[in-house]
Amino acid sequence: MQDEKDERILNLLRLKEELEKDLKKKGILRERRVEQRKQTSQPKIELEHDVDLPVENIWTVHDLNHYAYGISDDVIQRSLQRKFHSVKDEEHKYVLLNLIKLLRGEKIEATRAHSVHTECLRILSELYSLESDVIKDTIQLLKKYPGQWLVYLTAAEVFLAFGRFNEAFKLFQIYSEITKDPYAALVLEAYTEGQVSSSTFATCVSKDGYKSMLLIISALTEAEEKLMKVAPVLEKRDFACAQYVSARSKGKISKSIPHCTRLLIYNEALKFVQNQDANQTLLEQIAAKDPLARLLLVSVNLKDEPEKSFEHMKAFFNSVGEILYVETEASDKPRLLRNLLEFTKIPKNFKRVSNETDLVQLFETLSSQDVWIFFRDPEYLRLYFGERHCKNTCLWEG
């Protein structure tokens, strides 16, 4: 067991060093000097850095995440445009043209017949435009291309955006079984188990993709000291998923990102624990996409409106399915808040909520003590699709 922990730490340190090297190459992270120069009042000008994509390997938005996870779409599409003319295959060129349109936020209309890549881009274009027929069109695409891995992955993203987590999970599973994608295996393991094995993590590190995502998942599934090790590297990255880890490590939010549900929920939890009113209207808007918002609403209403609190608890249960929980002593924080503000390992001895009777028992427990709650968290599935997914499917104003 100790050997596995040592291997996990070595892999994490290796990944951390590689990401630091990438950041230094781009001028985002600089070596510390022994003597610090005095700061002047001259304004600091930050230039957006470029990214060198292997355009010959880019066919989908998921390829972009593999090579440039967390890099802005503006930077990515400039890289694709710069290398576009080096591509000789006409079908590949057509896919890249539509991929660039998607990154620009332009609508993708009719596509060439028998092109699964462009049809999946068209579905994502509908999703990112928040079109009402996207679910129906996604189901038609699944019927048209049975067995095509890209269609299952695209459909998983669509269902995930509409809070249909169980369907998204099943589609993601099928994709993983077809492709044996190690990063999908890692995300599914984090989703179903709340943790990731050393062997799964090591396999992903050896493949050299999704570097930032691996650090984020490691930070969210491991003990707090692991979070503190990787947070300084992720803090230098400007995208929402990395900033959420940074906020958790500091206990405060440095930058507001309105499309990030986790940052919004964390901010409301911090306000509530400081005896300020949480924005329940905002939490109810994002609860359909993120069940953690529903859990905060349970806590917010528990004392003064227990009936409303139980309705939120029931909606939370219906959203995530089975719940595991462990009773613990009450603290100075409101009930359930530790689930949003602290980290813990999943224990062996827990109670299970599989029906409404169990749910009532859990709710009654909150009258005298606190609980740790464990559930299948769709945040891990969202991480695979990256910030682009959240930015383009946001239905609220933060």
Coordinates of C-alpha atoms in Angstrom, one line a residue:
M1 CA 0.0 0.0 0.0
Q2 CA 2.8 2.4 0.9
D3 CA 4.5 1.6 -2.5
E4 CA 1.3 2.6 -4.3
K5 CA 1.2 5.9 -2.4
D6 CA 4.9 6.6 -3.2
E7 CA 4.2 5.8 -6.9
R8 CA 1.2 8.2 -6.9
I9 CA 3.3 11.0 -5.3
L10 CA 6.1 10.5 -7.8
N11 CA 3.7 10.6 -10.7
L12 CA 2.0 13.7 -9.4
L13 CA 5.4 15.5 -8.9
R14 CA 6.4 14.5 -12.4
L15 CA 3.2 15.9 -13.8
K16 CA 3.6 19.1 -11.7
E17 CA 7.1 19.6 -13.0
E18 CA 6.0 19.1 -16.7
L19 CA 3.2 21.6 -16.3
E20 CA 5.6 24.1 -14.7
K21 CA 7.9 23.7 -17.6
D22 CA 5.0 24.4 -20.0
L23 CA 4.1 27.5 -18.1
K24 CA 7.7 28.7 -18.0
K25 CA 8.0 28.2 -21.8
K26 CA 5.0 30.4 -22.3
G27 CA 6.3 33.0 -19.8
I28 CA 3.4 32.5 -17.4
L29 CA 5.6 31.1 -14.6
R30 CA 9.1 32.5 -13.9
E31 CA 11.9 31.2 -11.6
R32 CA 12.1 33.0 -8.3
R33 CA 15.1 35.2 -7.8
V34 CA 17.1 35.4 -4.6
E35 CA 16.9 39.2 -4.7
Q36 CA 13.6 40.7 -5.6
R37 CA 13.8 44.0 -7.6
K38 CA 11.7 46.9 -6.2
Q39 CA 8.4 47.1 -7.9
T40 CA 7.8 50.2 -10.0
S41 CA 4.5 51.9 -10.7
Q42 CA 4.9 51.1 -14.4
P43 CA 1.9 49.1 -15.5
K44 CA 2.4 45.4 -16.3
I45 CA 1.4 44.3 -19.8
E46 CA 0.4 40.7 -20.2
L47 CA 0.3 39.2 -23.7
E48 CA -1.8 36.1 -24.5
H49 CA 0.6 33.3 -25.4
D50 CA 0.4 31.0 -28.3
V51 CA 0.0 27.2 -28.3
D52 CA 1.6 24.8 -30.8
L53 CA -1.0 22.2 -31.7
P54 CA -0.3 19.1 -33.8
V55 CA -3.0 19.9 -36.3
E56 CA -2.6 16.6 -38.0
N57 CA -4.1 14.9 -34.9
I58 CA -7.0 17.3 -34.4
W59 CA -10.4 16.1 -35.5
T60 CA -12.6 16.9 -32.5
V61 CA -12.9 19.3 -29.6
H62 CA -11.8 16.4 -27.4
D63 CA -8.4 16.4 -29.2
L64 CA -8.1 20.0 -28.3
N65 CA -8.6 19.2 -24.6
H66 CA -6.0 16.4 -24.9
Y67 CA -3.3 18.8 -26.2
A68 CA -4.4 22.2 -24.8
Y69 CA -6.5 21.6 -21.8
G70 CA -7.5 25.0 -20.2
I71 CA -6.1 27.1 -23.1
S72 CA -8.6 29.7 -24.3
D73 CA -10.5 29.1 -27.5
D74 CA -9.2 32.3 -29.1
V75 CA -5.6 31.0 -28.7
I76 CA -6.5 27.6 -30.0
Q77 CA -8.4 28.7 -33.1
R78 CA -5.5 31.0 -34.0
S79 CA -3.2 28.0 -33.9
L80 CA -5.5 26.0 -36.0
Q81 CA -5.8 28.7 -38.6
R82 CA -2.1 29.2 -38.8
K83 CA -1.5 25.5 -39.5
F84 CA -4.7 24.9 -41.5
H85 CA -2.9 25.1 -44.9
S86 CA -0.5 22.3 -44.0
V87 CA -3.5 19.8 -44.0
K88 CA -3.9 18.1 -47.3
D89 CA -6.9 15.8 -46.8
E90 CA -10.1 17.6 -47.9
E91 CA -12.3 15.9 -45.3
H92 CA -9.9 16.9 -42.5
K93 CA -9.9 20.5 -43.8
Y94 CA -13.7 20.6 -43.7
V95 CA -13.7 19.3 -40.1
L96 CA -11.1 21.9 -39.0
L97 CA -13.1 24.7 -40.7
N98 CA -16.2 23.7 -38.7
L99 CA -14.1 23.3 -35.6
I100 CA -12.8 26.8 -35.9
K101 CA -16.4 28.1 -36.4
L102 CA -17.5 26.3 -33.2
L103 CA -14.6 27.9 -31.3
R104 CA -15.6 31.3 -32.6
G105 CA -19.2 30.8 -31.5
E106 CA -20.5 30.6 -35.1
K107 CA -23.5 28.4 -36.0
I108 CA -22.7 25.2 -37.9
E109 CA -25.4 24.4 -40.4
A110 CA -25.9 21.5 -42.7
T111 CA -23.0 19.2 -42.9
R112 CA -21.6 16.8 -45.6
A113 CA -23.3 13.4 -45.7
H114 CA -21.7 10.5 -43.9
S115 CA -19.3 12.8 -41.8
V116 CA -19.7 11.8 -38.2
H117 CA -17.1 14.4 -37.1
T118 CA -19.0 17.4 -38.6
E119 CA -22.4 16.1 -37.5
C120 CA -21.1 15.9 -34.0
L121 CA -19.8 19.4 -34.3
R122 CA -23.2 20.5 -35.5
I123 CA -24.8 19.0 -32.4
L124 CA -22.3 20.8 -30.1
S125 CA -23.1 24.0 -32.1
E126 CA -26.8 23.5 -31.2
L127 CA -25.9 22.8 -27.6
Y128 CA -23.7 25.9 -27.3
S129 CA -26.4 27.9 -28.9
L130 CA -28.9 26.5 -26.3
E131 CA -31.3 25.3 -29.0
S132 CA -34.4 23.5 -27.8
D133 CA -34.2 20.6 -30.3
V134 CA -30.7 19.5 -29.4
I135 CA -31.9 16.5 -27.3
K136 CA -34.1 15.3 -30.1
D137 CA -31.4 15.8 -32.7
T138 CA -28.8 14.0 -30.4
I139 CA -31.1 11.0 -30.2
Q140 CA -31.5 10.9 -34.0
L141 CA -27.7 11.1 -34.3
L142 CA -27.3 8.1 -31.9
K143 CA -29.8 6.1 -34.2
K144 CA -27.9 7.2 -37.3
Y145 CA -24.4 6.2 -36.1
P146 CA -24.8 3.2 -33.8
G147 CA -21.5 2.1 -32.4
Q148 CA -19.6 5.4 -33.2
W149 CA -17.6 6.4 -30.2
L150 CA -17.7 10.1 -31.0
V151 CA -21.5 10.1 -31.1
Y152 CA -21.7 8.6 -27.6
L153 CA -19.2 11.1 -26.2
T154 CA -21.1 14.0 -27.9
A155 CA -24.4 12.7 -26.6
A156 CA -22.9 12.4 -23.1
E157 CA -22.0 16.1 -23.1
V158 CA -25.5 17.1 -24.3
F159 CA -27.2 15.1 -21.5
L160 CA -24.8 16.3 -18.9
A161 CA -25.6 19.9 -19.8
F162 CA -29.3 19.3 -19.1
G163 CA -28.6 17.7 -15.7
R164 CA -29.5 14.2 -16.9
F165 CA -26.5 12.8 -15.1
N166 CA -27.3 9.0 -15.2
E167 CA -27.9 9.0 -19.0
A168 CA -24.7 11.0 -19.5
F169 CA -22.8 8.5 -17.3
K170 CA -24.1 5.5 -19.3
L171 CA -23.2 7.1 -22.6
F172 CA -19.7 8.0 -21.2
Q173 CA -19.3 4.4 -20.1
I174 CA -20.1 3.1 -23.6
Y175 CA -17.6 5.6 -25.1
S176 CA -14.9 4.4 -22.6
E177 CA -15.6 0.7 -23.3
I178 CA -15.3 1.3 -27.1
T179 CA -12.1 3.4 -27.1
K180 CA -10.3 2.3 -23.9
D181 CA -9.5 6.0 -23.4
P182 CA -7.4 6.1 -20.1
Y183 CA -8.6 9.7 -19.4
A184 CA -12.2 8.6 -19.6
A185 CA -11.4 5.7 -17.3
L186 CA -9.9 8.1 -14.8
V187 CA -12.9 10.4 -14.9
L188 CA -15.4 7.5 -14.5
E189 CA -13.4 6.2 -11.6
A190 CA -13.5 9.5 -9.9
Y191 CA -17.2 9.8 -10.6
T192 CA -18.2 6.4 -9.3
E193 CA -15.6 5.9 -6.5
G194 CA -14.8 9.4 -5.4
Q195 CA -11.1 8.6 -5.7
V196 CA -8.6 7.3 -8.3
S197 CA -6.2 4.4 -8.0
S198 CA -2.5 4.9 -8.4
S199 CA -2.4 2.6 -11.5
T200 CA -5.1 4.5 -13.3
F201 CA -3.4 7.8 -12.5
A202 CA 0.0 6.5 -13.6
T203 CA -1.3 5.3 -16.9
C204 CA -2.7 8.7 -17.7
V205 CA 0.5 10.5 -16.7
S206 CA 2.5 8.3 -19.0
K207 CA 0.2 9.3 -22.0
D208 CA 1.2 13.0 -21.7
G209 CA -2.3 14.5 -22.2
Y210 CA -4.9 16.4 -20.2
K211 CA -2.1 17.6 -17.8
S212 CA -4.1 20.2 -16.0
M213 CA -7.1 18.0 -15.7
L214 CA -5.0 15.3 -14.0
L215 CA -3.8 17.7 -11.4
I216 CA -7.3 19.1 -10.8
I217 CA -8.8 15.6 -10.3
S218 CA -5.9 14.6 -8.0
A219 CA -6.4 17.7 -5.9
L220 CA -10.1 17.1 -5.6
T221 CA -9.9 13.4 -4.8
E222 CA -6.9 13.3 -2.5
A223 CA -6.1 14.5 1.0
E224 CA -5.8 18.3 1.6
E225 CA -2.0 18.2 1.6
K226 CA -2.1 17.0 -2.1
L227 CA -4.3 20.0 -2.9
M228 CA -1.8 22.3 -1.3
K229 CA 1.0 20.8 -3.5
V230 CA -0.6 21.3 -6.8
A231 CA -2.6 24.5 -6.2
P232 CA 0.3 26.9 -6.7
V233 CA 0.8 25.5 -10.3
L234 CA -2.9 25.7 -11.1
E235 CA -3.2 29.1 -9.7
K236 CA -1.1 30.4 -12.6
R237 CA -3.7 29.0 -15.1
D238 CA -6.5 31.4 -15.9
F239 CA -9.3 29.0 -16.6
A240 CA -12.2 28.3 -14.2
C241 CA -11.5 24.7 -13.3
A242 CA -7.9 25.6 -12.1
Q243 CA -9.2 28.7 -10.3
Y244 CA -11.7 26.6 -8.4
V245 CA -8.8 24.4 -7.0
S246 CA -6.9 27.6 -6.2
A247 CA -9.9 29.0 -4.3
R248 CA -10.3 25.8 -2.3
S249 CA -6.7 25.9 -1.3
K250 CA -6.9 29.5 -0.1
G251 CA -10.4 29.4 1.4
K252 CA -11.3 32.4 -0.7
I253 CA -12.1 33.4 -4.2
S254 CA -9.6 35.6 -6.0
K255 CA -11.4 35.9 -9.3
S256 CA -15.1 35.8 -10.1
I257 CA -16.0 33.5 -13.1
P258 CA -19.8 33.6 -13.7
H259 CA -20.1 30.5 -15.8
C260 CA -18.3 28.2 -13.2
T261 CA -21.0 26.6 -11.0
R262 CA -18.5 25.4 -8.5
L263 CA -17.0 28.8 -7.9
L264 CA -20.5 30.3 -7.6
I265 CA -21.6 27.7 -5.1
Y266 CA -18.3 28.0 -3.1
N267 CA -18.8 31.7 -2.9
E268 CA -22.3 31.4 -1.6
A269 CA -21.2 28.8 0.9
L270 CA -18.5 31.2 2.2
K271 CA -21.1 33.9 2.5
F272 CA -23.5 31.7 4.4
V273 CA -20.8 30.5 6.9
Q274 CA -20.0 34.1 7.6
N275 CA -23.7 34.8 8.5
Q276 CA -24.5 36.5 5.2
D277 CA -27.5 35.7 3.1
A278 CA -26.9 33.2 0.3
N279 CA -28.3 34.0 -3.1
Q280 CA -31.0 31.4 -3.2
T281 CA -32.4 32.5 -6.6
L282 CA -29.0 32.0 -8.2
L283 CA -28.5 28.6 -6.4
E284 CA -31.9 27.4 -7.7
Q285 CA -31.0 28.4 -11.2
I286 CA -27.9 26.4 -11.3
A287 CA -29.2 23.5 -9.2
A288 CA -30.5 21.7 -12.3
K289 CA -26.9 21.5 -13.6
D290 CA -25.0 21.1 -10.4
P291 CA -26.5 19.1 -7.5
L292 CA -24.0 20.7 -5.0
A293 CA -26.1 23.9 -5.3
R294 CA -29.1 21.8 -4.1
L295 CA -27.1 20.6 -1.1
L296 CA -26.3 24.2 -0.1
L297 CA -30.0 25.1 -0.4
V298 CA -30.8 22.2 2.1
S299 CA -28.4 23.8 4.5
V300 CA -29.6 27.4 4.0
N301 CA -33.2 26.5 4.7
L302 CA -32.7 23.8 7.3
K303 CA -33.3 26.0 10.4
D304 CA -36.1 28.3 9.4
E305 CA -37.9 26.4 6.6
P306 CA -37.4 22.7 7.2
E307 CA -40.1 21.6 4.8
K308 CA -38.5 23.6 2.0
S309 CA -35.1 22.2 3.0
F310 CA -36.4 18.6 2.8
E311 CA -37.8 19.3 -0.7
H312 CA -34.3 20.4 -1.8
M313 CA -32.9 17.3 -0.2
K314 CA -35.4 15.1 -2.1
A315 CA -34.5 16.9 -5.4
F316 CA -30.8 16.4 -4.6
F317 CA -31.4 12.6 -4.1
N318 CA -33.5 12.4 -7.3
S319 CA -30.7 14.2 -9.2
V320 CA -27.7 12.1 -8.1
G321 CA -29.3 8.8 -7.2
E322 CA -27.9 6.8 -4.2
I323 CA -26.3 8.8 -1.4
L324 CA -23.8 7.5 1.2
Y325 CA -23.4 9.4 4.5
V326 CA -21.5 9.2 7.8
E327 CA -22.8 10.8 11.0
T328 CA -20.4 13.2 12.7
E329 CA -20.5 15.7 15.5
A330 CA -22.0 19.1 14.9
S331 CA -19.5 21.9 14.5
D332 CA -19.8 25.7 14.6
K333 CA -20.6 25.6 10.8
P334 CA -24.2 25.2 9.6
R335 CA -25.2 21.6 8.9
L336 CA -23.8 20.1 5.7
L337 CA -21.5 23.1 5.0
R338 CA -18.4 21.0 5.6
N339 CA -19.3 19.1 2.5
L340 CA -18.8 22.2 0.5
L341 CA -15.8 23.7 2.3
E342 CA -13.7 20.8 3.5
F343 CA -12.2 17.6 2.1
T344 CA -12.5 14.1 3.4
K345 CA -11.8 10.5 2.4
I346 CA -14.7 8.1 1.9
P347 CA -14.9 5.9 5.0
K348 CA -15.7 2.2 5.0
N349 CA -18.6 2.5 7.5
F350 CA -21.4 4.5 6.0
K351 CA -25.2 4.5 5.8
R352 CA -26.9 4.3 2.4
V353 CA -29.9 6.3 1.1
S354 CA -31.7 4.2 -1.6
N355 CA -35.3 5.4 -1.1
E356 CA -37.4 8.1 0.4
T357 CA -37.6 6.3 3.8
D358 CA -33.8 6.4 4.1
L359 CA -33.9 10.0 3.0
V360 CA -36.3 10.9 5.8
Q361 CA -33.9 9.2 8.3
L362 CA -31.0 11.2 6.9
F363 CA -32.9 14.4 7.2
E364 CA -33.9 13.7 10.8
T365 CA -30.3 13.0 11.7
L366 CA -29.5 16.6 10.8
S367 CA -31.7 17.8 13.7
S368 CA -29.1 16.6 16.2
Q369 CA -25.8 16.2 14.3
D370 CA -24.0 16.8 11.1
V371 CA -23.2 14.4 8.3
W372 CA -20.6 13.8 5.6
I373 CA -22.4 13.1 2.3
F374 CA -20.9 11.2 -0.6
F375 CA -22.5 11.0 -4.1
R376 CA -21.6 10.5 -7.7
D377 CA -20.4 14.0 -8.5
P378 CA -21.0 15.1 -12.2
E379 CA -18.3 17.6 -11.8
Y380 CA -15.8 14.9 -12.7
L381 CA -17.6 14.2 -16.0
R382 CA -17.7 17.9 -16.7
L383 CA -14.0 18.2 -16.2
Y384 CA -13.4 15.9 -19.2
F385 CA -15.1 18.4 -21.4
G386 CA -13.4 21.3 -19.8
E387 CA -14.3 25.0 -19.3
R388 CA -15.7 25.3 -22.8
H389 CA -18.7 23.1 -21.8
C390 CA -19.6 25.3 -18.8
K391 CA -19.0 28.6 -20.6
N392 CA -21.3 27.7 -23.5
T393 CA -24.1 26.1 -21.5
C394 CA -24.5 28.7 -18.8
L395 CA -28.2 29.8 -18.3
W396 CA -27.7 32.3 -15.5
E397 CA -26.0 35.5 -14.6
G398 CA -23.5 35.1 -11.8

